[in-house]
Amino acid sequence: MSVEGLLSIGELAGKAGVTVKTVRFYSDRGLLPEAARSSGGHRRYGPEALDRLRTIRALRSLGLPVPDVGTVLDREDTLRDVVAEQLRELGTRMAALRWREAALQLLQECAPEERADRLRLVGAVSAPPDTAVLARFWRRWLPPRLPARVAAAVIDRAVPQPPPDPSPAQVLAFARLHAFVSGDCAGGDRCQPAAHLPDRDNRPAVLYDGLVEAYALAAAQMRARRPPGEGEALDCFVSAYARSRGTRDSPDFRRRLGTVLASDPRIDRYWELVAELTAPSSGPPEPTPGAAHDWLLAALTGGRSAPPAP
């Protein structure tokens, strides 16, 4: 230490256990201000620089970028916010690594003749996966001019959230789901149920408001392992269609509705893949809206022309 009580750059580096190059790096970026210069132009640092350098090293060891380190040094009250942001970023990176690991396991474990096809499927999906493509599919599938509130409620239930720690089978299910919604039949009239077509005399907002409730009631019946049949869930389901068409529930309306729904275009494959993607590691799967629709249709038709409930 010099007579002025200041440290040379070498002395500071030695006390902190770092290289002179490291001290110079942080000094050049304004994180470690020098107290003075010697007569020969060499940097000198005050005794407080040692604690500051140790703080810088601690923050950098946690992965904080240099600009964030500077923010924390200037204002200690920002440390909590900076750490929270780093945790969010780290969570995203870890989720991506878990998805990549499961994707690699999928490719490693599959039969050689399946590998090229599965590589193509998983290669089209980001890690962690983005559900925006699923939401776009539903915006095309739903009737036009559906109120934003109703559309948001339907999309929220219809678009699954990928598991944070997926199995290889779940990675494959999402990749296939991504490919399905990216296909040709993604919302044109030829793919739409009758209630979606613009030339029909119906009110889709009324319909979908009622369907959200009907599907929830049916899901409760399915969790209880009750077979499709008469009851509140079916009444709510039929009422949603009747009210949307400005008519009333009746035996004749139910017969006609069953015929129309049984012949409607379907997206069963979407719901099958959603069930695979969201399947819990143990216990029964949570009924999807698609499975609830099948249960209600089976209840309406007595099982005729409708798939069995899962």
XYZ file of N, CA and C in Angstrom, residues 5-212:
624
model
N -2.199 5.599 1.461
C -3.212 4.655 1.927
C -4.028 4.065 0.811
N -3.573 4.193 -0.418
C -4.294 3.662 -1.565
C -3.636 2.379 -2.061
N -4.409 1.571 -2.750
C -3.938 0.296 -3.273
C -3.626 0.420 -4.754
N -2.531 -0.214 -5.159
C -2.271 -0.320 -6.591
C -3.205 -1.385 -7.173
N -3.277 -1.438 -8.479
C -4.151 -2.414 -9.117
C -3.700 -3.840 -8.798
N -2.382 -4.050 -8.711
C -1.871 -5.372 -8.371
C -2.185 -5.745 -6.942
N -2.060 -4.775 -6.024
C -2.368 -5.036 -4.618
C -3.847 -5.365 -4.433
N -4.704 -4.610 -5.096
C -6.140 -4.876 -4.988
C -6.480 -6.257 -5.547
N -5.906 -6.597 -6.690
C -6.163 -7.908 -7.288
C -5.695 -9.023 -6.364
N -4.527 -8.856 -5.738
C -4.005 -9.884 -4.840
C -4.885 -10.075 -3.621
N -5.350 -8.976 -3.007
C -6.198 -9.095 -1.829
C -7.558 -9.738 -2.161
N -8.051 -9.490 -3.385
C -9.361 -10.026 -3.778
C -9.248 -11.429 -4.372
N -8.033 -11.864 -4.679
C -7.855 -13.185 -5.263
C -8.274 -13.262 -6.716
N -8.101 -12.150 -7.448
C -8.437 -12.119 -8.865
C -7.227 -11.627 -9.647
N -7.334 -11.638 -10.953
C -6.234 -11.166 -11.788
C -6.305 -9.650 -11.965
N -5.160 -9.076 -12.310
C -5.124 -7.650 -12.635
C -6.056 -7.351 -13.809
N -6.119 -8.279 -14.755
C -6.995 -8.098 -15.916
C -8.453 -7.954 -15.488
N -8.858 -8.724 -14.463
C -10.238 -8.646 -13.970
C -10.518 -7.275 -13.359
N -9.589 -6.796 -12.542
C -9.777 -5.475 -11.926
C -9.867 -4.406 -13.008
N -9.001 -4.498 -13.992
C -9.009 -3.506 -15.065
C -10.332 -3.557 -15.845
N -10.853 -4.772 -16.069
C -12.119 -4.942 -16.795
C -13.247 -4.202 -16.084
N -13.356 -4.419 -14.765
C -14.449 -3.772 -14.030
C -14.223 -2.266 -13.896
N -12.971 -1.874 -13.818
C -12.681 -0.435 -13.754
C -13.072 0.244 -15.058
N -12.701 -0.371 -16.171
C -12.995 0.226 -17.474
C -14.486 0.360 -17.715
N -15.282 -0.478 -17.080
C -16.741 -0.429 -17.269
C -17.452 0.385 -16.196
N -16.673 1.068 -15.377
C -17.253 1.991 -14.410
C -17.787 1.349 -13.153
N -17.576 0.046 -12.971
C -18.079 -0.632 -11.771
C -17.150 -0.438 -10.579
N -15.894 -0.178 -10.854
C -14.895 -0.089 -9.786
C -14.096 1.203 -9.971
N -14.635 2.319 -9.512
C -13.956 3.607 -9.749
C -12.607 3.663 -9.031
N -11.637 4.224 -9.694
C -10.324 4.432 -9.085
C -10.356 5.713 -8.261
N -9.569 5.703 -7.182
C -9.549 6.886 -6.307
C -8.595 7.953 -6.809
N -7.521 7.524 -7.480
C -6.513 8.490 -7.948
C -5.608 7.795 -8.943
N -4.667 8.549 -9.457
C -3.622 8.021 -10.318
C -2.269 8.402 -9.715
N -1.304 7.511 -9.873
C 0.043 7.819 -9.381
C 0.701 8.845 -10.308
N 1.856 9.314 -9.906
C 2.566 10.270 -10.747
C 2.942 9.662 -12.088
N 3.029 8.337 -12.123
C 3.322 7.665 -13.379
C 2.073 7.278 -14.156
N 0.889 7.663 -13.659
C -0.361 7.383 -14.364
C -0.988 6.041 -14.039
N -0.500 5.375 -12.965
C -1.050 4.072 -12.597
C -2.275 4.247 -11.688
N -3.196 3.322 -11.801
C -4.452 3.402 -11.032
C -4.184 3.155 -9.549
N -4.943 3.857 -8.746
C -4.920 3.661 -7.305
C -6.362 3.566 -6.802
N -6.548 2.673 -5.801
C -7.896 2.411 -5.287
C -7.918 2.581 -3.780
N -9.055 3.092 -3.286
C -9.229 3.242 -1.851
C -9.543 1.911 -1.191
N -9.472 1.845 0.136
C -9.722 0.587 0.851
C -11.137 0.040 0.633
N -12.108 0.927 0.354
C -13.484 0.459 0.112
C -13.616 -0.310 -1.197
N -12.619 -0.187 -2.064
C -12.695 -0.871 -3.358
C -12.658 -2.381 -3.202
N -12.021 -2.873 -2.133
C -11.932 -4.322 -1.937
C -13.313 -4.917 -1.691
N -14.081 -4.297 -0.798
C -15.443 -4.794 -0.550
C -16.306 -4.672 -1.810
N -16.141 -3.580 -2.533
C -16.925 -3.393 -3.749
C -16.568 -4.456 -4.793
N -15.277 -4.763 -4.911
C -14.867 -5.790 -5.871
C -15.416 -7.154 -5.467
N -15.417 -7.459 -4.198
C -15.976 -8.728 -3.726
C -17.481 -8.800 -4.003
N -18.171 -7.679 -3.854
C -19.606 -7.646 -4.165
C -19.837 -7.880 -5.657
N -19.016 -7.246 -6.477
C -19.130 -7.435 -7.933
C -18.949 -8.906 -8.285
N -17.915 -9.533 -7.703
C -17.648 -10.933 -8.001
C -18.799 -11.822 -7.547
N -19.396 -11.513 -6.394
C -20.522 -12.307 -5.899
C -21.724 -12.198 -6.837
N -22.003 -10.984 -7.285
C -23.129 -10.786 -8.194
C -22.884 -11.471 -9.535
N -21.650 -11.387 -10.019
C -21.330 -12.034 -11.298
C -21.402 -13.553 -11.178
N -21.041 -14.090 -10.008
C -21.098 -15.538 -9.819
C -22.531 -16.062 -9.872
N -23.502 -15.182 -9.610
C -24.916 -15.548 -9.704
C -25.455 -15.390 -11.118
N -24.591 -14.964 -12.031
C -24.993 -14.858 -13.426
C -25.536 -13.509 -13.822
N -25.446 -12.508 -12.954
C -25.959 -11.187 -13.317
C -25.088 -10.553 -14.389
N -25.684 -10.016 -15.441
C -24.898 -9.311 -16.457
C -24.264 -8.051 -15.866
N -23.211 -7.591 -16.523
C -22.489 -6.413 -16.032
C -23.415 -5.203 -15.847
N -24.324 -4.891 -16.802
C -25.198 -3.724 -16.580
C -26.061 -3.865 -15.330
N -26.545 -5.090 -15.043
C -27.359 -5.298 -13.840
C -26.512 -5.152 -12.579
N -25.266 -5.592 -12.648
C -24.366 -5.406 -11.505
C -24.211 -3.921 -11.213
N -24.019 -3.127 -12.255
C -23.903 -1.686 -12.071
C -25.153 -1.085 -11.451
N -26.327 -1.564 -11.875
C -27.583 -1.066 -11.312
C -27.673 -1.342 -9.825
N -27.307 -2.567 -9.422
C -27.365 -2.935 -8.005
C -26.357 -2.137 -7.188
N -25.155 -1.923 -7.730
C -24.146 -1.164 -7.001
C -24.567 0.283 -6.801
N -25.257 0.829 -7.804
C -25.713 2.215 -7.696
C -26.898 2.358 -6.749
N -27.764 1.321 -6.754
C -28.966 1.361 -5.897
C -29.197 -0.018 -5.306
N -28.849 -0.186 -4.046
C -28.967 -1.498 -3.420
C -30.414 -1.984 -3.355
N -31.380 -1.058 -3.350
C -32.773 -1.475 -3.247
C -33.277 -2.149 -4.519
N -32.468 -2.135 -5.590
C -32.883 -2.808 -6.825
C -32.472 -4.279 -6.845
N -31.729 -4.724 -5.854
C -31.222 -6.102 -5.866
C -32.353 -7.114 -5.956
N -33.405 -6.906 -5.186
C -34.520 -7.865 -5.184
C -35.135 -7.985 -6.582
N -35.366 -6.847 -7.249
C -35.973 -6.877 -8.578
C -35.047 -7.525 -9.600
N -33.744 -7.206 -9.506
C -32.780 -7.793 -10.446
C -32.700 -9.302 -10.254
N -32.696 -9.749 -8.996
C -32.648 -11.190 -8.720
C -33.914 -11.875 -9.232
N -35.063 -11.236 -9.039
C -36.322 -11.820 -9.507
C -36.314 -11.994 -11.024
N -35.795 -11.009 -11.731
C -35.710 -11.103 -13.188
C -34.761 -12.216 -13.604
N -33.641 -12.344 -12.893
C -32.705 -13.428 -13.201
C -33.337 -14.788 -12.950
N -34.148 -14.900 -11.908
C -34.839 -16.161 -11.625
C -35.817 -16.508 -12.748
N -36.530 -15.502 -13.262
C -37.450 -15.750 -14.373
C -36.697 -16.238 -15.608
N -35.588 -15.568 -15.907
C -34.800 -15.970 -17.074
C -34.209 -17.363 -16.887
N -33.753 -17.637 -15.676
C -33.186 -18.955 -15.402
C -34.255 -20.036 -15.524
N -35.465 -19.729 -15.039
C -36.558 -20.693 -15.166
C -36.870 -21.010 -16.612
N -36.835 -19.988 -17.466
C -37.080 -20.205 -18.893
C -35.991 -21.077 -19.504
N -34.744 -20.780 -19.137
C -33.643 -21.578 -19.695
C -33.705 -23.025 -19.219
N -34.060 -23.219 -17.957
C -34.151 -24.579 -17.426
C -35.295 -25.346 -18.072
N -36.420 -24.651 -18.301
C -37.546 -25.304 -18.980
C -37.142 -25.725 -20.386
N -36.381 -24.862 -21.060
C -35.916 -25.209 -22.402
C -35.010 -26.426 -22.368
N -34.130 -26.485 -21.379
C -33.229 -27.635 -21.267
C -33.990 -28.917 -20.976
N -35.026 -28.822 -20.132
C -35.807 -30.028 -19.829
C -36.544 -30.529 -21.071
N -37.092 -29.601 -21.860
C -37.761 -30.003 -23.091
C -36.767 -30.582 -24.088
N -35.595 -30.004 -24.187
C -34.597 -30.541 -25.112
C -34.130 -31.922 -24.668
N -33.975 -32.084 -23.363
C -33.570 -33.395 -22.852
C -34.613 -34.448 -23.191
N -35.892 -34.131 -22.956
C -36.954 -35.090 -23.261
C -37.039 -35.360 -24.760
N -36.799 -34.335 -25.592
C -36.820 -34.522 -27.046
C -35.688 -35.436 -27.492
N -34.503 -35.255 -26.894
C -33.377 -36.118 -27.236
C -33.632 -37.557 -26.787
N -34.250 -37.711 -25.621
C -34.599 -39.060 -25.157
C -35.594 -39.708 -26.108
N -36.542 -38.907 -26.589
C -37.531 -39.408 -27.545
C -36.843 -39.958 -28.789
N -35.877 -39.196 -29.308
C -35.176 -39.621 -30.516
C -34.260 -40.817 -30.247
N -33.693 -40.844 -29.064
C -32.793 -41.945 -28.723
C -33.549 -43.260 -28.547
N -34.759 -43.188 -27.973
C -35.484 -44.399 -27.605
C -36.377 -44.950 -28.711
N -36.672 -44.151 -29.740
C -37.608 -44.613 -30.764
C -36.926 -45.573 -31.731
N -37.741 -46.304 -32.479
C -37.219 -47.226 -33.481
C -36.529 -46.444 -34.597
N -35.483 -47.015 -35.209
C -34.741 -46.284 -36.247
C -35.615 -45.768 -37.380
N -36.634 -46.543 -37.766
C -37.486 -46.121 -38.875
C -38.402 -44.957 -38.504
N -38.550 -44.682 -37.193
C -39.387 -43.555 -36.750
C -38.578 -42.276 -36.538
N -37.265 -42.409 -36.505
C -36.425 -41.299 -36.034
C -36.516 -40.068 -36.931
N -36.499 -40.248 -38.232
C -36.528 -39.096 -39.140
C -37.841 -38.328 -39.012
N -38.962 -39.046 -38.914
C -40.264 -38.390 -38.793
C -40.372 -37.639 -37.469
N -39.896 -38.253 -36.393
C -39.980 -37.595 -35.095
C -39.029 -36.404 -35.006
N -37.884 -36.524 -35.645
C -36.973 -35.393 -35.680
C -37.616 -34.212 -36.388
N -38.313 -34.483 -37.476
C -39.009 -33.419 -38.208
C -40.082 -32.779 -37.325
N -40.818 -33.596 -36.576
C -41.886 -33.074 -35.729
C -41.331 -32.202 -34.601
N -40.370 -32.732 -33.835
C -39.868 -31.970 -32.688
C -39.006 -30.798 -33.134
N -38.413 -30.903 -34.321
C -37.599 -29.810 -34.817
C -38.397 -28.585 -35.201
N -39.703 -28.747 -35.397
C -40.565 -27.616 -35.757
C -41.069 -26.857 -34.537
N -40.724 -27.330 -33.336
C -41.246 -26.755 -32.097
C -40.112 -26.125 -31.312
N -40.365 -24.935 -30.782
C -39.359 -24.266 -29.968
C -39.263 -24.937 -28.602
N -38.195 -24.654 -27.895
C -38.029 -25.167 -26.539
C -37.675 -24.003 -25.615
N -38.491 -23.766 -24.570
C -39.763 -24.432 -24.298
C -40.807 -24.071 -25.343
N -41.829 -24.896 -25.509
C -42.771 -24.684 -26.609
C -43.644 -23.454 -26.412
N -44.012 -22.859 -27.541
C -44.869 -21.675 -27.558
C -46.278 -22.117 -27.960
N -47.270 -21.726 -27.164
C -48.645 -22.126 -27.453
C -49.376 -21.135 -28.355
N -48.666 -20.118 -28.849
C -49.338 -19.105 -29.678
C -49.969 -19.729 -30.915
N -49.323 -20.741 -31.501
C -49.870 -21.372 -32.704
C -51.189 -22.080 -32.391
N -51.332 -22.612 -31.180
C -52.596 -23.244 -30.784
C -53.695 -22.192 -30.627
N -53.337 -21.061 -30.025
C -54.322 -19.984 -29.869
C -54.778 -19.461 -31.227
N -53.850 -19.347 -32.178
C -54.231 -18.888 -33.530
C -55.182 -19.880 -34.194
N -54.929 -21.151 -33.988
C -55.831 -22.166 -34.532
C -57.251 -21.957 -34.022
N -57.374 -21.717 -32.720
C -58.712 -21.549 -32.153
C -59.372 -20.256 -32.616
N -58.609 -19.228 -32.826
C -59.212 -17.991 -33.342
C -59.777 -18.201 -34.743
N -59.150 -19.098 -35.508
C -59.683 -19.415 -36.837
C -60.847 -20.391 -36.753
N -60.780 -21.291 -35.797
C -61.823 -22.319 -35.669
C -63.130 -21.739 -35.140
N -63.041 -20.817 -34.202
C -64.239 -20.244 -33.589
C -65.008 -19.401 -34.594
N -66.292 -19.199 -34.335
C -67.096 -18.384 -35.264
C -66.559 -16.960 -35.369
N -66.703 -16.342 -36.520
C -66.285 -14.939 -36.649
C -67.167 -14.027 -35.791
N -66.596 -12.917 -35.409
C -67.292 -11.884 -34.622
C -67.731 -12.384 -33.249
N -67.045 -13.417 -32.748
C -67.316 -13.838 -31.377
C -66.742 -12.788 -30.427
N -67.507 -12.322 -29.443
C -66.981 -11.298 -28.529
C -65.657 -11.726 -27.912
N -64.775 -10.766 -27.718
C -63.433 -11.063 -27.216
C -63.477 -11.780 -25.877
N -64.410 -11.395 -25.029
C -64.509 -12.029 -23.707
C -64.805 -13.513 -23.837
N -65.755 -13.846 -24.702
C -66.145 -15.244 -24.878
C -65.017 -16.024 -25.545
N -64.425 -15.448 -26.586
C -63.333 -16.122 -27.286
C -62.172 -16.398 -26.332
N -61.846 -15.434 -25.478
C -60.737 -15.607 -24.543
C -61.030 -16.740 -23.563
N -62.275 -16.837 -23.101
C -62.634 -17.905 -22.163
C -62.519 -19.271 -22.824
N -62.958 -19.383 -24.072
C -62.883 -20.658 -24.793
C -61.431 -21.036 -25.055
N -60.644 -20.080 -25.528
C -59.242 -20.357 -25.851
C -58.464 -20.732 -24.598
N -58.777 -20.093 -23.486
C -58.096 -20.396 -22.238
C -58.301 -21.857 -21.839
N -59.495 -22.383 -22.076
C -59.778 -23.777 -21.741
C -59.267 -24.737 -22.805
N -59.208 -24.283 -24.040
C -58.871 -25.180 -25.145
C -57.375 -25.326 -25.375
N -56.592 -24.327 -24.975
C -55.155 -24.356 -25.223
C -54.449 -24.878 -23.975
N -53.815 -26.039 -24.054
C -53.161 -26.614 -22.869
C -51.822 -25.943 -22.596
N -51.456 -25.914 -21.334
C -50.135 -25.424 -20.958
C -49.161 -26.606 -20.917
N -48.080 -26.551 -21.663
C -47.133 -27.668 -21.664
C -46.557 -27.905 -20.273
N -46.353 -29.144 -19.887
C -45.782 -29.421 -18.557
C -44.355 -28.912 -18.462
N -43.940 -28.407 -17.303
C -42.588 -27.857 -17.174
C -41.491 -28.919 -17.226
N -41.846 -30.146 -16.856
C -40.858 -31.228 -16.857
C -41.445 -32.394 -17.651
N -41.426 -32.309 -18.983
C -42.177 -33.263 -19.794
C -41.484 -34.615 -19.927
N -42.291 -35.616 -20.199
C -41.770 -36.919 -20.594
C -41.541 -36.900 -22.107
N -40.770 -37.832 -22.636
C -40.632 -37.908 -24.100
C -41.973 -38.035 -24.807
N -42.914 -38.787 -24.216
C -44.230 -38.945 -24.837
C -44.979 -37.619 -24.896
N -44.818 -36.778 -23.891
C -45.491 -35.473 -23.895
C -44.848 -34.534 -24.912
N -43.543 -34.611 -25.078
C -42.889 -33.823 -26.127
C -43.431 -34.225 -27.490
N -43.583 -35.527 -27.717
C -44.114 -36.011 -28.993
C -45.562 -35.567 -29.175
N -46.360 -35.606 -28.102
C -47.759 -35.178 -28.200
C -47.846 -33.711 -28.582
N -47.015 -32.864 -27.959
C -47.071 -31.440 -28.313
C -46.610 -31.231 -29.745
N -45.568 -31.935 -30.163
C -45.079 -31.782 -31.534
C -46.166 -32.183 -32.537
N -46.882 -33.254 -32.240
C -47.968 -33.677 -33.126
C -49.130 -32.684 -33.081
N -49.382 -32.113 -31.907
C -50.428 -31.096 -31.779
C -50.053 -29.862 -32.596
N -48.812 -29.474 -32.526
C -48.312 -28.340 -33.304
C -48.493 -28.598 -34.800
N -48.156 -29.810 -35.234
C -48.313 -30.156 -36.650
C -49.781 -30.173 -37.046
N -50.646 -30.646 -36.142
C -52.087 -30.718 -36.441
C -52.671 -29.330 -36.675
N -52.382 -28.401 -35.778
C -52.977 -27.065 -35.915
C -52.333 -26.270 -37.041
N -51.173 -26.722 -37.516
C -50.507 -26.045 -38.626
C -50.907 -26.623 -39.974
N -51.800 -27.610 -39.969
C -52.203 -28.271 -41.207
C -53.185 -27.470 -42.025
N -53.682 -28.089 -43.096
C -54.550 -27.390 -44.050
C -55.907 -27.038 -43.454
N -56.491 -27.948 -42.682
C -57.848 -27.710 -42.172
C -57.751 -26.963 -40.851
N -57.587 -25.675 -40.941
C -57.370 -24.877 -39.735
C -58.401 -23.776 -39.582
N -59.584 -23.990 -40.073
C -60.614 -23.009 -39.802
C -61.429 -22.574 -40.994
N -61.269 -23.153 -42.170
C -62.114 -22.793 -43.304
C -63.524 -23.319 -43.129
N -64.468 -22.812 -43.944
C -65.865 -23.225 -43.805
C -66.040 -24.727 -43.941
N -65.239 -25.359 -44.788
C -65.414 -26.788 -44.996
C -65.050 -27.595 -43.754
N -64.362 -26.971 -42.804
C -63.961 -27.657 -41.576
C -64.835 -27.277 -40.388
N -65.765 -26.366 -40.566
C -66.479 -25.773 -39.446
C -67.767 -26.506 -39.090
N -68.090 -26.571 -37.793
C -69.413 -27.064 -37.395
C -70.513 -26.154 -37.937
N -71.716 -26.695 -38.000
C -72.837 -25.932 -38.560
C -73.081 -24.634 -37.788
N -72.890 -24.671 -36.478
C -73.162 -23.478 -35.661
C -72.178 -22.345 -35.936
N -71.076 -22.632 -36.638
C -70.090 -21.597 -36.931
C -70.327 -20.907 -38.256
N -71.122 -21.493 -39.126
C -71.233 -20.990 -40.490
C -72.025 -19.685 -40.526
N -71.576 -18.705 -41.308
C -72.196 -17.372 -41.278
C -73.619 -17.346 -41.812
N -74.026 -18.347 -42.611
C -75.374 -18.309 -43.160
C -76.404 -18.944 -42.234
N -75.990 -19.369 -41.068
C -76.901 -19.975 -40.105
C -77.512 -18.910 -39.205
N -78.741 -19.144 -38.799
C -79.436 -18.208 -37.928
C -79.133 -18.580 -36.478
N -77.984 -18.121 -36.002
C -77.622 -18.453 -34.623
C -76.839 -17.307 -34.001
N -76.676 -17.396 -32.693
C -75.921 -16.394 -31.936
C -74.768 -17.123 -31.239
N -73.584 -17.118 -31.840
C -72.483 -17.916 -31.300
C -72.047 -17.494 -29.910
N -72.177 -16.200 -29.562
C -71.778 -15.771 -28.221
C -72.636 -16.451 -27.163
N -73.932 -16.540 -27.418
C -74.840 -17.219 -26.494
C -74.490 -18.700 -26.407
N -74.200 -19.290 -27.578
C -73.864 -20.709 -27.618
C -72.634 -21.006 -26.764
N -71.546 -20.273 -27.007
C -70.297 -20.604 -26.320
C -70.324 -20.241 -24.845
N -71.075 -19.243 -24.468
C -71.258 -18.972 -23.040
C -71.874 -20.185 -22.359
N -72.893 -20.763 -23.003
C -73.560 -21.932 -22.429
C -72.708 -23.187 -22.490
N -71.911 -23.341 -23.551
C -71.092 -24.541 -23.688
C -70.006 -24.612 -22.621
N -69.418 -23.475 -22.272
C -68.395 -23.471 -21.225
C -68.976 -24.060 -19.940
